[in-house]
């Protein structure tokens, strides 16, 4: 899988150049910085006004409103469409701890459950790249942990747009920071979280980093 | 919906639609094309609408062109483009609340004005919801006809959920109070300009200019 963007201009994006070869890449930035626009360009839903995009033909996506990804009557039927059989769909649900949702309508799921199902649907049809927009917004700590485990278990290349630094530190291999449509920082994770460049841009320091600094070692997540 | 400078008085909108249709029907295409596209450009929506127009106009141009020759096809395509641009301009440049007021004043049932106001007010949001649903289904690998067939599901559920949330929000925002749903419109410079252009081009058409028939 290879993703390459060269001098891409689209809506708020101003000359974004980027190359991704694999792993989990977190795109950080404040509201309106162009994270979602960048993902839409990569997913092929938005044509750039200028620049070149070389993206895989199969890009899975889970957007901010997960309910727009559903169109079947039950959670099992949604997954059945992806994996081919009811038995495999039930196995997938059980393996992610969602077995009790099997018969429910996807539209009645809580935000956390819907988010998990939406990410599963985006990842299970065999895309080379999966983009996930704000996977933790509106989630409680339990659902957040489940989303984190799900993303870590996926084998495809994943791009996550978020402003949740704790989450990005937990799951990402690389961090790209967008501000006003431009890339202002592009570094491997978790080193970037232990340097000051990120916090000079106004981001709050994650709790794991504070603890890691005090302990003198790299800490990626804190669980209670 | 659009900046105030881009709005038409509802009566201007109705008359513009009637004039544009008559003008196109009589083969006087150039003025209605110019006025329709000009108004949409003025409202800043022309670029967004052109791809949609292409879907409507290009197949008709090709189909008529294949049957009756290229000249006939171009005439049919230009006529259709003139018609859709004038009708879009006369609908999209209305303020929904002013349209509701004017329709009620014309003697139409209040419900007709209310429905029109609701449709016009929510059209932009409906466009957003269709885009988001398309993006959601596209992200799970659905393409082409399968994507189109699956679109109504999430959209209908979303519409019900949204109306329920809006109902609750309005109840708590305005407990026990009705809401006014119309505004009295006032004609502006754009209305006078459109009327002047329509009058001049109609006279010119009558005298034999602009006609491509």
Coordinates of C-alpha atoms in Angstrom, one line a residue:
Chain A
X1 CA 0.0 0.0 0.0
X2 CA 1.3 3.4 -0.9
X3 CA -0.3 6.7 -0.5
X4 CA 1.2 9.9 -1.9
X5 CA -0.1 13.4 -2.0
X6 CA 1.8 16.2 -3.8
X7 CA 1.0 19.8 -3.2
X8 CA -2.8 19.2 -2.7
X9 CA -5.1 22.2 -2.5
X10 CA -8.7 21.5 -1.7
X11 CA -11.1 23.7 0.3
X12 CA -9.0 24.6 3.4
X13 CA -6.0 22.4 2.4
X14 CA -3.1 24.5 1.2
X15 CA -0.4 22.6 -0.6
X16 CA -0.4 19.4 1.5
X17 CA 2.3 16.9 0.6
X18 CA 2.4 13.5 2.3
X19 CA 3.6 9.9 1.8
X20 CA 2.3 7.0 3.8
X21 CA 3.6 3.4 3.4
X22 CA 1.9 1.6 6.3
X23 CA 1.1 1.6 10.0
X24 CA -1.3 3.8 12.0
X25 CA -1.0 7.4 11.2
X26 CA -2.7 10.0 13.4
X27 CA -3.6 13.4 11.9
X28 CA -3.9 15.9 14.7
X29 CA -5.2 19.5 14.5
X30 CA -7.7 21.9 15.9
X31 CA -11.2 22.2 14.6
X32 CA -11.3 23.5 11.0
X33 CA -7.6 22.7 10.4
X34 CA -8.5 20.4 7.4
X35 CA -8.3 16.9 8.9
X36 CA -11.6 15.8 7.5
X37 CA -11.0 17.5 4.2
X38 CA -7.7 15.6 3.9
X39 CA -9.4 12.3 4.6
X40 CA -12.1 13.0 2.1
X41 CA -9.5 13.7 -0.6
X42 CA -7.6 10.5 0.3
X43 CA -10.9 8.5 0.2
X44 CA -11.6 9.9 -3.3
X45 CA -14.8 11.7 -2.2
X46 CA -13.3 15.2 -2.8
X47 CA -11.4 16.1 -5.9
X48 CA -8.5 18.5 -5.2
X49 CA -8.5 21.8 -6.9
X50 CA -4.7 21.4 -7.5
X51 CA -2.1 18.8 -6.9
X52 CA -1.7 15.1 -7.3
X53 CA -3.2 12.2 -5.2
X54 CA -1.9 8.6 -5.6
X55 CA -4.2 6.6 -3.3
X56 CA -5.1 2.9 -3.4
X57 CA -8.3 2.1 -5.2
X58 CA -9.8 0.4 -2.2
X59 CA -10.1 2.9 0.7
X60 CA -12.4 2.1 3.6
X61 CA -13.8 4.9 5.7
X62 CA -15.6 5.6 8.9
X63 CA -16.8 9.2 9.3
X64 CA -17.9 11.3 12.2
X65 CA -21.5 10.2 12.1
X66 CA -21.2 6.4 12.1
X67 CA -25.0 5.9 11.6
X68 CA -24.7 7.0 7.9
X69 CA -22.7 3.8 7.3
X70 CA -25.6 1.5 8.0
X71 CA -28.4 0.3 5.8
X72 CA -29.4 -3.2 7.0
X73 CA -32.0 -4.2 9.5
X74 CA -29.6 -5.9 12.0
X75 CA -26.0 -5.7 13.0
X76 CA -25.5 -9.3 11.9
X77 CA -26.8 -8.5 8.4
X78 CA -24.5 -5.5 8.1
X79 CA -21.5 -7.7 8.8
X80 CA -22.8 -10.6 6.8
X81 CA -22.6 -8.4 3.7
X82 CA -18.9 -7.8 4.5
X83 CA -17.8 -11.3 5.4
X84 CA -20.1 -13.5 3.3
X85 CA -21.8 -15.7 5.8
X86 CA -23.9 -15.3 9.0
X87 CA -21.6 -17.7 11.0
X88 CA -18.5 -15.6 10.1
X89 CA -20.4 -12.4 11.0
X90 CA -21.3 -13.8 14.4
X91 CA -17.7 -14.9 14.9
X92 CA -16.4 -11.4 14.1
X93 CA -18.9 -9.9 16.5
X94 CA -18.0 -12.3 19.3
X95 CA -14.2 -11.7 18.7
X96 CA -14.7 -8.0 19.3
X97 CA -16.9 -8.5 22.4
X98 CA -20.1 -7.4 20.6
X99 CA -21.9 -10.7 20.5
X100 CA -24.9 -9.3 22.4
X101 CA -25.6 -6.8 19.6
X102 CA -26.2 -9.4 16.9
X103 CA -29.9 -9.1 16.5
X104 CA -30.2 -5.3 17.2
X105 CA -30.9 -2.7 14.5
X106 CA -27.6 -0.8 13.9
X107 CA -29.6 2.5 14.1
X108 CA -30.4 1.8 17.8
X109 CA -26.8 1.3 18.9
X110 CA -25.1 3.7 21.3
X111 CA -22.6 6.1 19.7
X112 CA -19.7 3.9 21.0
X113 CA -21.2 0.7 19.6
X114 CA -22.1 2.4 16.3
X115 CA -18.6 3.7 16.0
X116 CA -17.1 0.2 16.5
X117 CA -19.4 -1.3 14.0
X118 CA -18.7 1.5 11.5
X119 CA -14.9 1.0 11.8
X120 CA -15.4 -2.8 11.4
X121 CA -17.5 -2.3 8.3
X122 CA -14.9 0.1 6.9
X123 CA -12.1 -2.4 7.5
X124 CA -13.7 -5.8 6.7
X125 CA -14.3 -5.5 2.9
X126 CA -10.6 -5.7 2.2
X127 CA -9.5 -2.1 1.7
X128 CA -5.8 -1.4 1.5
X129 CA -6.2 1.7 3.5
X130 CA -8.8 2.7 6.2
X131 CA -9.5 6.3 7.1
X132 CA -11.2 7.0 10.4
X133 CA -12.6 10.4 11.3
X134 CA -12.8 11.4 15.0
X135 CA -13.1 7.8 16.3
X136 CA -13.3 8.9 20.0
X137 CA -15.7 11.9 19.8
X138 CA -18.7 11.3 22.1
X139 CA -17.3 8.1 23.6
X140 CA -17.0 7.1 27.3
X141 CA -13.7 5.5 28.6
X142 CA -15.0 1.9 28.0
X143 CA -16.0 2.5 24.4
X144 CA -12.8 4.5 23.8
X145 CA -10.7 1.5 25.0
X146 CA -12.7 -0.8 22.7
X147 CA -12.1 1.5 19.7
X148 CA -8.4 1.6 20.6
X149 CA -8.2 -2.2 20.8
X150 CA -10.1 -2.5 17.5
X151 CA -7.8 -0.1 15.6
X152 CA -4.7 -1.8 17.0
X153 CA -5.9 -5.2 15.9
X154 CA -6.4 -4.2 12.2
X155 CA -3.7 -5.1 9.8
X156 CA -4.4 -2.5 7.1
X157 CA -2.8 0.9 6.9
X158 CA -4.9 3.3 9.0
X159 CA -5.2 7.1 9.0
X160 CA -7.0 8.6 12.0
X161 CA -8.1 12.2 12.2
X162 CA -8.5 13.3 15.8
X163 CA -7.8 16.0 18.3
X164 CA -7.6 13.4 21.1
X165 CA -3.9 13.3 21.9
X166 CA -4.2 10.6 24.5
X167 CA -5.8 8.3 21.9
X168 CA -3.3 9.2 19.2
X169 CA -0.4 8.5 21.6
X170 CA -2.0 5.1 22.4
X171 CA -2.5 3.8 18.9
X172 CA -0.4 5.7 16.4
X173 CA 3.0 4.9 14.8
X174 CA 3.3 8.4 13.3
X175 CA 1.8 11.8 13.9
X176 CA 1.0 14.5 11.4
X177 CA -0.2 17.9 12.7
X178 CA -2.3 20.1 10.5
X179 CA -2.9 23.7 11.2
X180 CA -4.9 26.1 8.9
X181 CA -4.7 23.5 6.0
X182 CA -0.9 23.0 6.2
X183 CA 1.2 20.2 7.7
X184 CA 3.2 21.8 10.5
X185 CA 4.7 18.7 12.1
X186 CA 5.3 15.1 10.8
X187 CA 7.1 12.8 13.2
X188 CA 7.1 9.2 14.4
X189 CA 5.1 8.4 17.5
X190 CA 5.6 8.2 20.5
X191 CA 8.8 10.3 20.4
X192 CA 6.9 13.4 19.1
X193 CA 4.7 13.3 22.2
X194 CA 7.8 13.6 24.4
X195 CA 9.2 16.7 22.6
X196 CA 8.0 20.2 23.1
X197 CA 7.3 21.0 19.4
X198 CA 3.7 19.6 19.7
X199 CA 2.8 21.6 22.8
X200 CA 4.1 24.8 21.4
X201 CA 1.2 24.5 18.9
X202 CA -1.3 24.7 21.8
X203 CA -2.1 21.1 22.4
X204 CA -2.5 19.9 26.0
X205 CA 0.0 17.4 27.3
X206 CA -1.5 13.9 27.6
X207 CA -1.6 12.4 31.1
X208 CA 0.5 9.4 29.9
X209 CA 3.3 11.8 28.8
X210 CA 3.3 13.6 32.2
X211 CA 3.5 10.2 34.0
X212 CA 6.2 9.0 31.5
X213 CA 8.3 12.1 32.1
X214 CA 8.0 11.8 35.8
X215 CA 8.9 8.1 35.6
X216 CA 11.7 8.7 33.1
X217 CA 10.4 6.3 30.5
X218 CA 8.0 6.3 27.5
X219 CA 4.4 5.6 28.6
X220 CA 1.8 5.3 25.9
X221 CA -1.4 4.8 27.8
X222 CA -2.8 5.0 31.3
X223 CA -5.6 2.8 32.5
X224 CA -7.4 3.0 35.8
Chain B
X1 CA -29.7 30.2 2.7
X2 CA -27.9 32.8 0.6
X3 CA -26.7 36.3 1.3
X4 CA -29.5 38.9 1.4
X5 CA -28.0 40.7 -1.7
X6 CA -28.7 37.5 -3.7
X7 CA -32.4 37.2 -2.8
X8 CA -35.3 37.7 -5.1
X9 CA -38.7 38.9 -4.1
X10 CA -41.1 35.9 -4.3
X11 CA -43.2 37.6 -6.9
X12 CA -40.1 38.3 -9.0
X13 CA -39.2 34.6 -8.6
X14 CA -42.6 33.5 -9.9
X15 CA -42.6 36.0 -12.8
X16 CA -39.0 35.1 -13.6
X17 CA -39.9 31.4 -13.9
X18 CA -42.9 32.2 -16.1
X19 CA -40.9 34.5 -18.3
X20 CA -37.9 32.1 -18.6
X21 CA -40.2 29.2 -19.5
X22 CA -42.1 31.3 -22.1
X23 CA -38.9 32.7 -23.5
X24 CA -37.3 29.3 -23.8
X25 CA -40.4 27.8 -25.3
X26 CA -40.5 30.5 -28.0
X27 CA -36.9 29.8 -28.9
X28 CA -35.5 33.0 -27.4
X29 CA -32.8 31.1 -25.4
X30 CA -30.0 33.6 -25.1
X31 CA -31.6 36.0 -22.6
X32 CA -33.0 33.3 -20.4
X33 CA -29.7 31.5 -20.4
X34 CA -27.8 34.7 -19.5
X35 CA -30.3 35.8 -16.8
X36 CA -30.5 32.3 -15.3
X37 CA -26.8 31.6 -15.2
X38 CA -26.0 35.2 -14.2
X39 CA -28.3 35.0 -11.2
X40 CA -26.9 31.7 -10.1
X41 CA -23.3 33.1 -10.5
X42 CA -24.4 36.1 -8.5
X43 CA -25.7 33.8 -5.7
X44 CA -22.4 31.9 -5.8
X45 CA -24.0 28.6 -6.5
X46 CA -23.2 28.2 -10.2
X47 CA -20.1 26.1 -9.8
X48 CA -21.9 23.6 -7.5
X49 CA -24.9 23.3 -9.9
X50 CA -23.0 22.9 -13.2
X51 CA -22.1 19.2 -12.7
X52 CA -25.8 18.6 -11.9
X53 CA -26.9 20.4 -15.0
X54 CA -24.4 18.4 -17.0
X55 CA -26.1 15.2 -15.9
X56 CA -29.5 16.6 -17.2
X57 CA -28.4 18.4 -20.3
X58 CA -25.6 16.2 -21.9
X59 CA -27.7 13.0 -22.3
X60 CA -30.6 15.0 -23.8
X61 CA -28.2 16.8 -26.2
X62 CA -26.6 13.5 -27.3
X63 CA -29.9 11.6 -27.6
X64 CA -31.6 14.4 -29.7
X65 CA -28.3 15.0 -31.6
X66 CA -28.1 11.3 -32.6
X67 CA -31.7 11.3 -33.8
X68 CA -32.1 14.7 -35.5
X69 CA -28.5 15.9 -36.2
X70 CA -26.0 17.9 -34.1
X71 CA -27.8 21.3 -34.7
X72 CA -31.0 19.9 -33.3
X73 CA -29.2 18.3 -30.3
X74 CA -27.4 21.6 -29.4
X75 CA -30.7 23.5 -29.6
X76 CA -32.4 21.0 -27.3
X77 CA -29.5 21.0 -24.9
X78 CA -29.3 24.9 -24.8
X79 CA -33.1 25.0 -24.3
X80 CA -33.0 22.6 -21.4
X81 CA -30.0 24.4 -19.8
X82 CA -31.9 27.7 -20.1
X83 CA -35.0 26.2 -18.5
X84 CA -33.2 24.5 -15.6
X85 CA -31.0 27.5 -14.9
X86 CA -34.0 29.9 -14.8
X87 CA -36.1 27.6 -12.7
X88 CA -33.3 26.9 -10.3
X89 CA -32.5 30.6 -10.0
X90 CA -36.2 31.5 -9.4
X91 CA -36.4 28.8 -6.7
X92 CA -33.0 29.0 -5.0
X93 CA -32.9 32.8 -4.7
X94 CA -36.2 32.9 -2.7
X95 CA -36.2 33.4 1.1
X96 CA -38.4 30.6 2.4
X97 CA -40.2 32.7 5.0
X98 CA -40.9 35.5 2.4
X99 CA -42.1 32.8 -0.1
X100 CA -44.5 31.5 2.6
X101 CA -45.9 35.0 3.2
X102 CA -46.3 35.7 -0.5
X103 CA -48.0 32.4 -1.3
X104 CA -50.5 32.9 1.6
X105 CA -51.2 36.4 0.2
X106 CA -51.9 34.9 -3.2
X107 CA -54.7 32.8 -1.6
X108 CA -52.9 29.5 -1.5
X109 CA -53.6 27.3 1.6
X110 CA -51.3 28.2 4.5
X111 CA -50.0 24.6 4.5
X112 CA -48.7 25.0 0.9
X113 CA -46.6 28.0 2.0
X114 CA -45.4 26.2 5.1
X115 CA -44.4 23.1 3.2
X116 CA -42.5 25.2 0.6
X117 CA -40.8 27.1 3.4
X118 CA -39.8 23.9 5.1
X119 CA -38.5 22.3 1.8
X120 CA -36.5 25.5 0.9
X121 CA -35.1 25.9 4.4
X122 CA -34.0 22.3 4.7
X123 CA -32.7 21.8 1.1
X124 CA -29.2 22.7 2.0
X125 CA -29.2 20.4 5.0
X126 CA -30.7 17.6 2.9
X127 CA -27.9 18.0 0.4
X128 CA -25.4 17.7 3.3
X129 CA -27.2 14.5 4.6
X130 CA -27.2 12.9 1.2
X131 CA -23.4 13.7 0.9
X132 CA -22.7 12.2 4.3
X133 CA -24.8 9.1 3.7
X134 CA -23.0 8.6 0.4
X135 CA -19.6 9.0 2.1
X136 CA -20.6 6.5 4.8
X137 CA -21.8 3.8 2.4
X138 CA -18.8 4.5 0.0
X139 CA -16.5 4.0 3.0
X140 CA -17.8 0.4 3.5
X141 CA -17.2 -0.5 -0.1
X142 CA -20.5 0.1 -1.8
X143 CA -20.3 1.6 -5.3
X144 CA -22.6 2.5 -8.2
X145 CA -26.1 1.2 -8.2
X146 CA -25.7 -0.7 -4.9
X147 CA -24.7 2.5 -3.2
X148 CA -27.7 4.4 -4.7
X149 CA -30.1 1.6 -3.7
X150 CA -28.8 1.6 -0.1
X151 CA -29.0 5.4 0.3
X152 CA -32.7 5.7 1.4
X153 CA -32.1 3.5 4.5
X154 CA -29.7 5.8 6.5
X155 CA -31.4 8.9 5.1
X156 CA -34.9 8.0 6.2
X157 CA -33.7 6.9 9.7
X158 CA -31.7 10.1 10.0
X159 CA -34.7 12.2 9.0
X160 CA -36.8 10.6 11.7
X161 CA -34.1 11.0 14.3
X162 CA -33.5 14.6 13.4
X163 CA -37.1 15.6 13.4
X164 CA -37.5 14.0 16.8
X165 CA -34.5 15.9 18.2
X166 CA -35.6 19.2 16.6
X167 CA -39.1 18.7 18.0
X168 CA -37.6 18.3 21.5
X169 CA -35.2 21.2 21.1
X170 CA -38.0 23.6 19.9
X171 CA -40.3 22.5 22.6
X172 CA -37.8 23.4 25.3
X173 CA -36.6 26.5 23.5
X174 CA -40.1 28.0 23.0
X175 CA -42.4 26.2 25.6
X176 CA -46.0 27.0 24.9
X177 CA -45.2 29.5 22.1
X178 CA -46.0 29.3 18.5
X179 CA -43.3 30.5 16.0
X180 CA -43.9 32.9 13.1
X181 CA -43.0 31.2 9.9
X182 CA -43.3 34.0 7.4
X183 CA -41.7 37.4 6.7
X184 CA -43.2 40.2 4.6
X185 CA -40.8 40.6 1.6
X186 CA -39.6 43.9 0.2
X187 CA -38.5 44.3 -3.4
X188 CA -34.8 45.2 -3.9
X189 CA -32.3 46.3 -6.6
X190 CA -32.0 42.7 -7.9
X191 CA -35.7 42.5 -8.5
X192 CA -35.8 45.8 -10.5
X193 CA -32.7 44.7 -12.5
X194 CA -34.2 41.3 -13.4
X195 CA -37.5 42.9 -14.4
X196 CA -35.5 45.4 -16.6
X197 CA -33.4 42.7 -18.2
X198 CA -36.5 40.5 -18.9
X199 CA -38.4 43.5 -20.5
X200 CA -35.4 44.6 -22.7
X201 CA -34.7 41.0 -23.9
X202 CA -38.3 40.3 -24.5
X203 CA -38.6 43.4 -26.7
X204 CA -35.4 42.4 -28.5
X205 CA -36.7 38.9 -29.0
X206 CA -39.9 40.3 -30.4
X207 CA -37.9 42.3 -32.8
X208 CA -36.1 39.2 -34.0
X209 CA -32.8 39.3 -32.1
X210 CA -31.5 36.5 -29.9
X211 CA -33.7 33.8 -31.5
X212 CA -31.8 30.6 -32.5
X213 CA -34.8 28.8 -33.9

